[in-house]
XYZ file of C-alpha atoms in Angstrom:
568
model
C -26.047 -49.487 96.723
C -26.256 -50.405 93.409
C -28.301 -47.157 92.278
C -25.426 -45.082 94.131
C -23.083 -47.353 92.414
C -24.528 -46.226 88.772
C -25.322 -42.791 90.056
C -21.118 -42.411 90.981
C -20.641 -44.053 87.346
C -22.843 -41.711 85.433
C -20.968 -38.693 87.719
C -17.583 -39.879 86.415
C -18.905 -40.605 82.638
C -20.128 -36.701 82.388
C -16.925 -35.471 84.224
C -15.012 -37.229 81.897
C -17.297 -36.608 78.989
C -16.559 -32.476 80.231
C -13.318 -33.158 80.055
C -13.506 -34.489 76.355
C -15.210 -31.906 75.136
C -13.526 -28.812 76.813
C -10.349 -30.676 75.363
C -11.868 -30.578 71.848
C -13.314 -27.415 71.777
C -9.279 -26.317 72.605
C -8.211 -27.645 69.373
C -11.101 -27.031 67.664
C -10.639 -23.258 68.557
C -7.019 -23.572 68.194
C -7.781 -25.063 64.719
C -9.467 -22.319 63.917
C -7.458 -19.588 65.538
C -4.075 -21.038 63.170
C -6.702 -21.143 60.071
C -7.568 -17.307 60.915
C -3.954 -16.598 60.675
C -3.152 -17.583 57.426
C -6.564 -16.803 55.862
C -6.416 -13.122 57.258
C -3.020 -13.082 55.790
C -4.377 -14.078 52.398
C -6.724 -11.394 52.394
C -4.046 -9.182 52.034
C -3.473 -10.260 48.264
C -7.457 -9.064 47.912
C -8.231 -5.805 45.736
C -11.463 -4.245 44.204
C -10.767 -3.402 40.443
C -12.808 -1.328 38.296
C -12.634 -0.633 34.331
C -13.124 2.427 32.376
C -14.826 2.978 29.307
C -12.874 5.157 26.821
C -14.593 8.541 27.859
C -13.607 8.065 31.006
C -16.985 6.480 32.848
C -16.957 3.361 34.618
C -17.699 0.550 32.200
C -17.233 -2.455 35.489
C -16.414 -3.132 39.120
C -15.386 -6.158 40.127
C -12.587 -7.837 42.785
C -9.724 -9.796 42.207
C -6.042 -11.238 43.861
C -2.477 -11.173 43.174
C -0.493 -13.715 42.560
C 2.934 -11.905 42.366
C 5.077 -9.810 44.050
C 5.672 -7.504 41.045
C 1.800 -6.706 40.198
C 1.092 -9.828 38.465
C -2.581 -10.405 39.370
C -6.107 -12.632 38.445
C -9.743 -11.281 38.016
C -12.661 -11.627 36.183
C -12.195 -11.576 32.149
C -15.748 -10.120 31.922
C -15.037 -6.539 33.336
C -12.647 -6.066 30.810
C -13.909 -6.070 26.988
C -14.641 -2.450 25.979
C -12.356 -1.238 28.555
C -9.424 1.472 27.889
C -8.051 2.031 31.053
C -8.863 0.070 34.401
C -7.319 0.668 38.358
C -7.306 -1.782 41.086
C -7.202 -0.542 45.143
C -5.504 -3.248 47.402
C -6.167 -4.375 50.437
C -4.237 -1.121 51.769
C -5.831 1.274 50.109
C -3.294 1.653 47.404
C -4.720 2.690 43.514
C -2.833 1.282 40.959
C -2.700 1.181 37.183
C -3.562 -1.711 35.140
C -0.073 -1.891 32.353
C -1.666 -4.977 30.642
C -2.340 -8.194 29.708
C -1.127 -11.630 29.872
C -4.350 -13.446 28.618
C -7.306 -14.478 29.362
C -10.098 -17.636 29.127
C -13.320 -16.156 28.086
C -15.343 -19.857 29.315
C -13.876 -19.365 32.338
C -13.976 -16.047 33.027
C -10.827 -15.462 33.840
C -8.079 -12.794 33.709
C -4.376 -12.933 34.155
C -2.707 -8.705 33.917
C -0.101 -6.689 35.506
C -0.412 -3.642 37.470
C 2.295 -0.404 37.449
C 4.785 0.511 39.568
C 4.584 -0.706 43.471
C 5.452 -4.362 45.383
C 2.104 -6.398 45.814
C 1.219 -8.560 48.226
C 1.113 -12.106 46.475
C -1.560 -14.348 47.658
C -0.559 -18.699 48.011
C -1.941 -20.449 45.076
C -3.139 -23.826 46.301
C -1.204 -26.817 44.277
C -3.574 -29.330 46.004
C -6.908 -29.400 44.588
C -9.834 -29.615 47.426
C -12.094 -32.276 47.692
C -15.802 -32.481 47.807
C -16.787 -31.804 51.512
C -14.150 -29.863 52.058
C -14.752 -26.703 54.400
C -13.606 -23.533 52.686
C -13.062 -19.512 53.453
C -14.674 -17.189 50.884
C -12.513 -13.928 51.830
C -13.852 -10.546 51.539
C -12.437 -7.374 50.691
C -11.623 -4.792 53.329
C -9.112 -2.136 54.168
C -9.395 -2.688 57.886
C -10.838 -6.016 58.922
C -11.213 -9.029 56.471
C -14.209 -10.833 56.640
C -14.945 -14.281 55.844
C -17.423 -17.026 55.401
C -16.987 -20.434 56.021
C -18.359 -22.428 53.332
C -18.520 -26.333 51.862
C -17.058 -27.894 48.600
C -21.183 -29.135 47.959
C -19.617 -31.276 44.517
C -16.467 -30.792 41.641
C -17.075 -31.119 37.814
C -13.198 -32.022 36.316
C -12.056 -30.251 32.871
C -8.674 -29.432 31.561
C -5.852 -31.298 32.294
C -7.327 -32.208 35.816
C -8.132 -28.879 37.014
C -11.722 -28.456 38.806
C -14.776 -26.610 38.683
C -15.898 -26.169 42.801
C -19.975 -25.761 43.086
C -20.843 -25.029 46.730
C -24.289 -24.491 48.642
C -25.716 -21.270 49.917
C -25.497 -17.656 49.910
C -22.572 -15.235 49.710
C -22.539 -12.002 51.078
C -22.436 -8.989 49.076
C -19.488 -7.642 46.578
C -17.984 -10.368 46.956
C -18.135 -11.240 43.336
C -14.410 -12.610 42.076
C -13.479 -12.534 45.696
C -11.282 -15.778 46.767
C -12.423 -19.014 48.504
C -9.049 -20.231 50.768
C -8.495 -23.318 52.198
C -7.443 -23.857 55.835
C -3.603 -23.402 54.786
C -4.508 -20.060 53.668
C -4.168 -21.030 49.602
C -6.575 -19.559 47.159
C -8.246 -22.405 45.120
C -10.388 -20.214 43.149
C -12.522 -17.100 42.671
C -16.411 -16.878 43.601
C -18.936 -16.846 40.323
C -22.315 -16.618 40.832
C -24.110 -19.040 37.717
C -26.178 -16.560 35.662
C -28.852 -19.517 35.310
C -28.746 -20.486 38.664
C -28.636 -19.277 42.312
C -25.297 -21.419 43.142
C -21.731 -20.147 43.749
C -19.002 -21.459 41.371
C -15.672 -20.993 41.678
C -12.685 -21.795 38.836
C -9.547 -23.641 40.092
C -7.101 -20.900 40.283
C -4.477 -23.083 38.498
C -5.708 -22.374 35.362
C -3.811 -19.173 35.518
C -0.614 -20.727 34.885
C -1.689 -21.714 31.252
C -2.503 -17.564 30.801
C 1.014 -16.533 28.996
C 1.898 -14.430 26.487
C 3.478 -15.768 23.154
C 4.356 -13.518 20.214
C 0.929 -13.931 18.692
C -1.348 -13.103 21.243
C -1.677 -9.363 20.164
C -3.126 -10.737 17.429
C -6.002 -13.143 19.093
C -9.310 -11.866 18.715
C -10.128 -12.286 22.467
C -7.229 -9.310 23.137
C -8.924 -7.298 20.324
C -11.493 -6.879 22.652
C -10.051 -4.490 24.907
C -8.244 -1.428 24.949
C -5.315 -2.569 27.488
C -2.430 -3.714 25.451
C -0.862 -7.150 26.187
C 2.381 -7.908 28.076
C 5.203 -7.952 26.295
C 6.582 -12.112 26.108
C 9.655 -13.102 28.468
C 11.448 -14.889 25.163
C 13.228 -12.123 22.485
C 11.888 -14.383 19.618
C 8.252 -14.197 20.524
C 8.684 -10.335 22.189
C 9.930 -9.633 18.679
C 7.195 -10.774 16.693
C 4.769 -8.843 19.566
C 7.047 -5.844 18.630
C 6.618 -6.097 14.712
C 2.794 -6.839 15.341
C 2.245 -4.008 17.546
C 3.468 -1.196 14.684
C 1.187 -2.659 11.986
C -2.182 -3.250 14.523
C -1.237 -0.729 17.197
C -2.054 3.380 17.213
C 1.641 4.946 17.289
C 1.670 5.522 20.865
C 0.634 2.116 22.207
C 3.558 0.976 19.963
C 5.953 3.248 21.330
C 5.213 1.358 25.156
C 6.031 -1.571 23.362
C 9.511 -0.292 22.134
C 10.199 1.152 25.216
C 9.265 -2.010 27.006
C 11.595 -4.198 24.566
C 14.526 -2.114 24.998
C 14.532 -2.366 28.657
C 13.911 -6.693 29.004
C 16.999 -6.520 25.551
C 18.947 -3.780 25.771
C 21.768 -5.270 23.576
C 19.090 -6.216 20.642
C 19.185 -3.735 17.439
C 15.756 -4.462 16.856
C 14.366 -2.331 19.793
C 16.840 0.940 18.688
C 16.035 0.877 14.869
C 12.201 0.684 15.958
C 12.541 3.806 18.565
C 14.548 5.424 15.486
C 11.686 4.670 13.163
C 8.788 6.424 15.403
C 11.376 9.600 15.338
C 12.067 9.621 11.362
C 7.402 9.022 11.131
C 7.918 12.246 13.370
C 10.218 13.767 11.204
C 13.113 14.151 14.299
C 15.965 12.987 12.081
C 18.334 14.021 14.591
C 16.702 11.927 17.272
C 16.602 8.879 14.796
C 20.563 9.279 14.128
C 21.599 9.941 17.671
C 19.354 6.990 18.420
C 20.712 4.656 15.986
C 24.752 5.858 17.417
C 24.008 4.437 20.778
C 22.606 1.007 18.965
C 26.082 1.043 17.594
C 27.179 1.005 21.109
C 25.378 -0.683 22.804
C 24.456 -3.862 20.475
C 25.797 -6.925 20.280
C 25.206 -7.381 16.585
C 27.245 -4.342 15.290
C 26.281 -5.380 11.200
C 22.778 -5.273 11.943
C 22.807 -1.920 13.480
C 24.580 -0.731 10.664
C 22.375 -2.290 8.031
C 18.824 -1.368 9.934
C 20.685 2.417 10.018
C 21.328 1.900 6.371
C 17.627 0.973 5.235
C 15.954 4.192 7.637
C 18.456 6.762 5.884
C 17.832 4.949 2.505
C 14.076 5.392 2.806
C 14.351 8.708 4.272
C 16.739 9.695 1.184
C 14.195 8.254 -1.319
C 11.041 9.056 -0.106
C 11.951 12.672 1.416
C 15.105 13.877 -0.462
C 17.760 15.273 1.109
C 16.476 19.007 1.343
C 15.185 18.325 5.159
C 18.396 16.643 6.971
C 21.110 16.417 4.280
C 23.197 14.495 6.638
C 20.636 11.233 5.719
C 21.098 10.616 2.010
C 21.827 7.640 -0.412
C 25.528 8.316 0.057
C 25.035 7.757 4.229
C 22.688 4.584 3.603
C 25.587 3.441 0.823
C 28.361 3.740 3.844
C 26.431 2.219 6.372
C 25.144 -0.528 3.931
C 29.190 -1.339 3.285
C 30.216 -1.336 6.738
C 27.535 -3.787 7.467
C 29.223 -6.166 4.586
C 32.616 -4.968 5.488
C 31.666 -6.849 9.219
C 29.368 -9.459 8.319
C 29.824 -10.715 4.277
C 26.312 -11.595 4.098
C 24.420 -11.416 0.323
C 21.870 -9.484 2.034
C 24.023 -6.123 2.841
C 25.541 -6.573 -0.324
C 22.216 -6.940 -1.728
C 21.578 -3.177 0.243
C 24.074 -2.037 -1.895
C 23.111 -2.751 -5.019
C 19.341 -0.930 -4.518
C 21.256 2.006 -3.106
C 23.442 1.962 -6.670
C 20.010 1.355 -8.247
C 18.601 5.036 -6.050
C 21.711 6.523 -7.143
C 21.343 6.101 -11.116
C 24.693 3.792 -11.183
C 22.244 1.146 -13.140
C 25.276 -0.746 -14.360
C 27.185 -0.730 -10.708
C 23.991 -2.006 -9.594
C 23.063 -4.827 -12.813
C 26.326 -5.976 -11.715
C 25.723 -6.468 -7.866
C 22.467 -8.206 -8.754
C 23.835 -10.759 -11.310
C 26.832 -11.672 -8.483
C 24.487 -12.108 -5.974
C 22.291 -14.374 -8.350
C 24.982 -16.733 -9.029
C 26.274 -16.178 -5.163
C 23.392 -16.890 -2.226
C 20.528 -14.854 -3.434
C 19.741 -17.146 -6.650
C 15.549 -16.084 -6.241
C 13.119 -14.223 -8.068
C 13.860 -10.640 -7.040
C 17.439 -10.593 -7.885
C 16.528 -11.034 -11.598
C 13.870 -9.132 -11.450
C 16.316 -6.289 -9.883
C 18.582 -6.745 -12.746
C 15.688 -6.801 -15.560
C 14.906 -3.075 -14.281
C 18.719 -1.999 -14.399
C 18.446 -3.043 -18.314
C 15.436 -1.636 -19.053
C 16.867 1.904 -17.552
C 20.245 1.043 -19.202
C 17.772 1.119 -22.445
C 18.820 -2.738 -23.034
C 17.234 -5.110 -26.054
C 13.915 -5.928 -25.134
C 15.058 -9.989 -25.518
C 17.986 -9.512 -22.938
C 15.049 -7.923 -20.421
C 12.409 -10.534 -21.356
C 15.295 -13.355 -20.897
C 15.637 -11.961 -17.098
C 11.956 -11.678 -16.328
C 11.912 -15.415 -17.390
C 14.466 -16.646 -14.621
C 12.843 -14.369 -12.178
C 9.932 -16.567 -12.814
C 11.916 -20.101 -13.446
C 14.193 -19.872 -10.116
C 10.459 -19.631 -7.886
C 9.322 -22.670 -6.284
C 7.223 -25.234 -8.311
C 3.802 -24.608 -8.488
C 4.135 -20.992 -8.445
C 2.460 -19.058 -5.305
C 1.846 -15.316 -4.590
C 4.899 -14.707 -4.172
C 6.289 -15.157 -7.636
C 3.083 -12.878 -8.586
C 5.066 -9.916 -8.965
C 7.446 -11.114 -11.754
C 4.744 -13.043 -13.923
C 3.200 -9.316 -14.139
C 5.949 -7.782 -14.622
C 6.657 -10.307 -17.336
C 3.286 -10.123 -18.768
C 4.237 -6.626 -19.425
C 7.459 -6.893 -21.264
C 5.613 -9.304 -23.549
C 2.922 -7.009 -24.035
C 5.060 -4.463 -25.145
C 7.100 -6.490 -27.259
C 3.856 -6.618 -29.166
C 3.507 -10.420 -27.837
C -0.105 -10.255 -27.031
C -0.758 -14.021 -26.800
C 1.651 -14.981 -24.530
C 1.004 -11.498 -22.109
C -2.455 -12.571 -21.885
C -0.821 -15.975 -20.269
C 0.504 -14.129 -17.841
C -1.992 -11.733 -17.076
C -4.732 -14.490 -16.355
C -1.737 -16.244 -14.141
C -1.061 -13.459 -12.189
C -4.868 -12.896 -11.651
C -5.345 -16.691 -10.642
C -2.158 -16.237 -8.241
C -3.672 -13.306 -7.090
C -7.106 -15.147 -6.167
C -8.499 -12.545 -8.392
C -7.595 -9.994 -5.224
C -5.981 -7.304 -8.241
C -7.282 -3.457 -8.838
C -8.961 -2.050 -12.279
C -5.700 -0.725 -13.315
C -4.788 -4.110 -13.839
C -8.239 -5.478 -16.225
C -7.805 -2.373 -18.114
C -4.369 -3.415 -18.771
C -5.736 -7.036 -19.918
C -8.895 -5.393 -21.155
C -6.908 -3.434 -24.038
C -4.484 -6.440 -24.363
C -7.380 -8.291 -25.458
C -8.612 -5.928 -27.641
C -5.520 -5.685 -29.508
C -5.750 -9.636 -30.697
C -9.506 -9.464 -31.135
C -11.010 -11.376 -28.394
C -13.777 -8.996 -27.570
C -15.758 -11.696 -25.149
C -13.101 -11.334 -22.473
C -12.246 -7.433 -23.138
C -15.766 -7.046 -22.422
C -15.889 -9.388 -19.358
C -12.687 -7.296 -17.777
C -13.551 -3.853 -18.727
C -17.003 -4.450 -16.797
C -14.738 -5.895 -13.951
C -13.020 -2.241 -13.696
C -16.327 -0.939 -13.607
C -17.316 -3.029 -10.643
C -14.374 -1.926 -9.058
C -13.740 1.364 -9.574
C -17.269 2.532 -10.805
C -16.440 6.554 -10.536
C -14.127 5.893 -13.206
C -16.011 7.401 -16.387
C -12.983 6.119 -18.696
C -13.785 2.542 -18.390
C -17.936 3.363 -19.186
C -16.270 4.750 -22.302
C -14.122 2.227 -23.061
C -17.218 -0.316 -22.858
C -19.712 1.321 -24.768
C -17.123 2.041 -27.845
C -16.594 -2.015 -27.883
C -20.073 -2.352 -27.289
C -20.597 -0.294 -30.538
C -17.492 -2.162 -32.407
C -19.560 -5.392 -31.935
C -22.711 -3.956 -32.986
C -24.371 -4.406 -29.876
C -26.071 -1.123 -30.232
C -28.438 -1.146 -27.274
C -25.852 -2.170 -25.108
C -23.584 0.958 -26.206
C -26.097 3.153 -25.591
C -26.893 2.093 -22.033
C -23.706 2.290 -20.538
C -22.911 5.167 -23.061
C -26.052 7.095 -21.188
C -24.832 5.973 -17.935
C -21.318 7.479 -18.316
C -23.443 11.121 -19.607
C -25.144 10.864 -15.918
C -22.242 10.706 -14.251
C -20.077 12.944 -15.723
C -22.378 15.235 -18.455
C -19.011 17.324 -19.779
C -17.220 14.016 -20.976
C -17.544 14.942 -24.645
C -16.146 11.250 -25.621
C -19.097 9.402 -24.149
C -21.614 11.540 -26.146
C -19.647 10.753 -28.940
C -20.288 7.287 -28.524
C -23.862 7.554 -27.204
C -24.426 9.303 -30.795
C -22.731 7.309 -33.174
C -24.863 4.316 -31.267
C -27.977 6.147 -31.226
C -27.122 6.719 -35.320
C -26.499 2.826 -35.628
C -29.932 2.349 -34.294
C -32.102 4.683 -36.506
C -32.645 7.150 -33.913
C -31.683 10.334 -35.790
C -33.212 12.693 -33.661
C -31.523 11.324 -30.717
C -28.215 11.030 -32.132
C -28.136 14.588 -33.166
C -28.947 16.066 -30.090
C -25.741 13.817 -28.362
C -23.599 14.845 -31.512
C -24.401 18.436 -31.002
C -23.588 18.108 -27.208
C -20.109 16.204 -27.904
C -18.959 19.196 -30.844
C -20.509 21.476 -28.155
C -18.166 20.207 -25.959
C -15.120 20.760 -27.984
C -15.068 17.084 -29.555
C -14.127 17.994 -33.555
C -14.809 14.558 -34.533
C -18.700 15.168 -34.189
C -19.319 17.471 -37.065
C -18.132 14.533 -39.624
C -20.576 12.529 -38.111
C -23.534 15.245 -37.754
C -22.704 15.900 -42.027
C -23.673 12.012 -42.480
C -26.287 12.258 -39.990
């Protein structure tokens, strides 16, 4: 009885054990069935992407997902350097442009851009990290039926501010390189990498992305430099404004003109977007475009005295630079109107300041002197409003002291110790003492401007100091700079001249006749340097040589060598 007994027991035990496992196999496969749901629904966010090399060839292919609902999407940072144009293809078969850039994190090879035109499909981003043993979907892409893999979180390195680095165990199928591993919610916690020293998947924690923004500067970052897709322009004016000034000094005219564009549509009521558009018309010479351009700023923008200064400064350069035979409408008297009804809105020194340079354009010297003196004693007391007025006196033909005396504040009211930007007046003064005959003291200036400069200054400016130098005697450092503007500007046979007639004056004859010879070489119809080159070769006993570059200099039209060739 007792083996029936056990036998009825056992019965029951698998029966129930049946039951147990039938009843877990329900919610295992309804566990799975719910997962299915919302992974298969994150696959939707999936897309392949491929880049394009500037002649049009396929430079990389990759995958990637988006995170937004307006084309805001994350991929691989590697299939993008050397790239001019790039598409993606979504999950429905849809091609799309890449428009640009938000940033990117070169370690962690990872992209954040923007696609034209259409509504995406934004995957979840998971907020909740996973943890190690964790059971994971990498997604595939596919137009018609998503595929997927279920795969384990094998271990998690930390870096960042708490963000992880997911290494799991096995194989992945193929192409599915940058495709997305999702948890059982259906959020994306990162994109596959395969290690490039190792067989093992990796995967990035997606929230990374949300440290990829663009600031003003990051036109500028080297990274960016390394791609032909432009960046997105910022959210905030201040830092969309700085990408807009960057763009027109590091951009090709037509990636600058997106950026325009692309400012005047997020701030429409901002002048800086109008004048900019107005400035790419007046480069192309459509004046009309530029004025009816810079009439709807005056419209439109909030800042009325800005529009009418910026309007003032494109018809003032235009009227300057171009003269008023091509669009008479723009000239000094338009930028001179516009300048005043900025002021006439907004007192500000600086559209009174407008004023005075138009006076300046205009020949009114003493309308302008005036202007700048006022606004030197009234809330532009700097540098350039002196030096301003020390030009208005030298055209007004003023004593050389009363000039000089202006020069000096333009260099007394810059901030203590003097930087670049006071350069431009020490020069300037340099000069007035220089011609005043005040060699000593231009020198002082000259070899401050040079040290402001961090020695960054052109040969026109030694051979100013050179012949300074030479008029007071101190040969040493005439000879130091006028070898400088040969090291600079060495097709310059002038300065070879220059040289080897001091070189002579100091009776360094073998030295004159070196670079004398040199000069001869490189431009043989210079009938000064053979001039020299014979009066050397004379100094040095070598008759036969000096007549034969005597000959050549009278040959050469130089009346100077036949006085010399009689003594010979």
């Amino acid at each position: 009885m007792k083996i029936v007994e056990n036998a009825n027991n056992n019965f029951k035990i698998m029966k129930n054990l049946k039951l147990i496992l039938a009843s877990s196999f329900f919610f295992i496969a309804s566990g799975i069935h719910a997962q299915s749901s919302f992974v298969e629904n994150a696959a939707k966010s999936i897309f392949t992407l491929t880049t394009f090399k500037s002649d049009g060839s396929i430079l990389a292919s990759s995958h990637g997902i988006f995170i937004g609902t307006n084309g805001e999407a994350v991929a691989d940072w590697k299939s993008f350097p050397g790239a001019k144009t790039a598409v993606v293809v979504d999950a429905e078969g849809r091609s799309m442009d890449v428009e640009s850039i938000y940033g990117a994190n070169e370690l962690y090879d990872l992209c954040k851009f923007k696609v034209k035109g259409t509504k995406t499909h934004a995957a979840t981003l998971a907020t909740t990290p996973s943890a190690t043993g964790s059971k994971v979907f990498l997604m595939g892409y596919s137009i018609k039926k998503p595929q997927s893999r279920l795969m384990t979180v094998s271990g998690i390195e930390k870096f960042g501010d708490n963000l992880n680095y997911y290494n799991f165990d096995g194989t992945t199928p193929d192409n599915t390189n940058n495709c997305p591993f999702v948890n059982a919610r259906g959020e994306v916690i990162g994109l596959m990498q395969i290690s490039t020293t190792t067989t093992k998947v990796h995967a990035t924690d997606v929230r990374i992305v949300s440290g990829l923004t663009t600031n003003g500067l990051t036109i500028s970052q080297p990274l960016m430099k390394k791609t032909g897709i432009r960046v997105t322009m910022p959210e905030k004016q201040q830092d969309a404004l700085l990408t807009l000034i960057l763009s027109g000094e590091q951009c090709d005219s037509a990636t600058h003109a997106i950026y325009v564009n692309e400012f005047l549509q997020h701030f429409p009521t901002a002048t800086e977007g109008y004048s900019n558009k107005a400035q790419l018309e007046v480069r192309a010479a459509n004046y009309a475009n530029a004025d009816r351009i810079m009439n709807e700023a005056l419209s439109k923008c909030t800042n009325k005295a800005d529009v009418h200064s910026d309007y003032s400064k494109l018809v003032f350069d235009k009227a300057v630079y171009v003269g008023d035979s091509i669009y008479p409408a723009w000239n000094l008297d338009k930028a001179l109107h516009e300048a005043e009804q900025a002021y006439a809105i907004n007192a500000l020194p600086a559209y009174r300041h407008q004023q005075a340079q138009i006076y300046f354009s205009k020949t009114d010297y003493k309308k302008a002197y005036d202007i700048f003196i006022d606004l030197s004693k009234n809330g532009m007391h700097n540098g350039e409003v002196f030096y301003e007025a020390a030009q208005c006196k030298a055209q007004l033909k003023a004593n050389a002291d009363e000039i000089l005396n202006l020069l000096d504040s333009a260099v007394a009211v810059c901030p203590q110790p003097l930087t670049q930007a006071a350069a431009p007046y020490v020069l300037a003064r340099g000069y007035q003492l220089d011609n005043m005959g005040k060699y000593r003291e231009a020198l002082k200036d000259y070899f401050r401007y040079d040290t402001l400069m961090l020695g960054r200054v052109n040969d026109n400016f030694y051979y100013t100091r050179y012949k300074c130098e030479t008029k007071i005697k101190q040969y040493q450092q005439a000879l130091e700079d006028i070898a400088r503007c040969i090291l600079v500007n060495p097709r310059e046979v002038t300065y070879y001249a220059e040289m080897a007639s001091l070189e002579l004056r100091v009776k360094r004859y073998n030295q004159a006749i070196e670079v004398a010879e040199r000069c001869t070489k490189l431009e043989p119809n210079y009938a000064d340097a053979w001039l020299i080159l014979g009066v050397a070769q004379r100094e040095k006993g070598l008759k036969a040589e000096a007549r034969t570059s005597l000959e050549k200099a009278k040959e050469l039209g130089d009346k100077r060598a036949e006085e010399y060739l009689k003594n010979l």
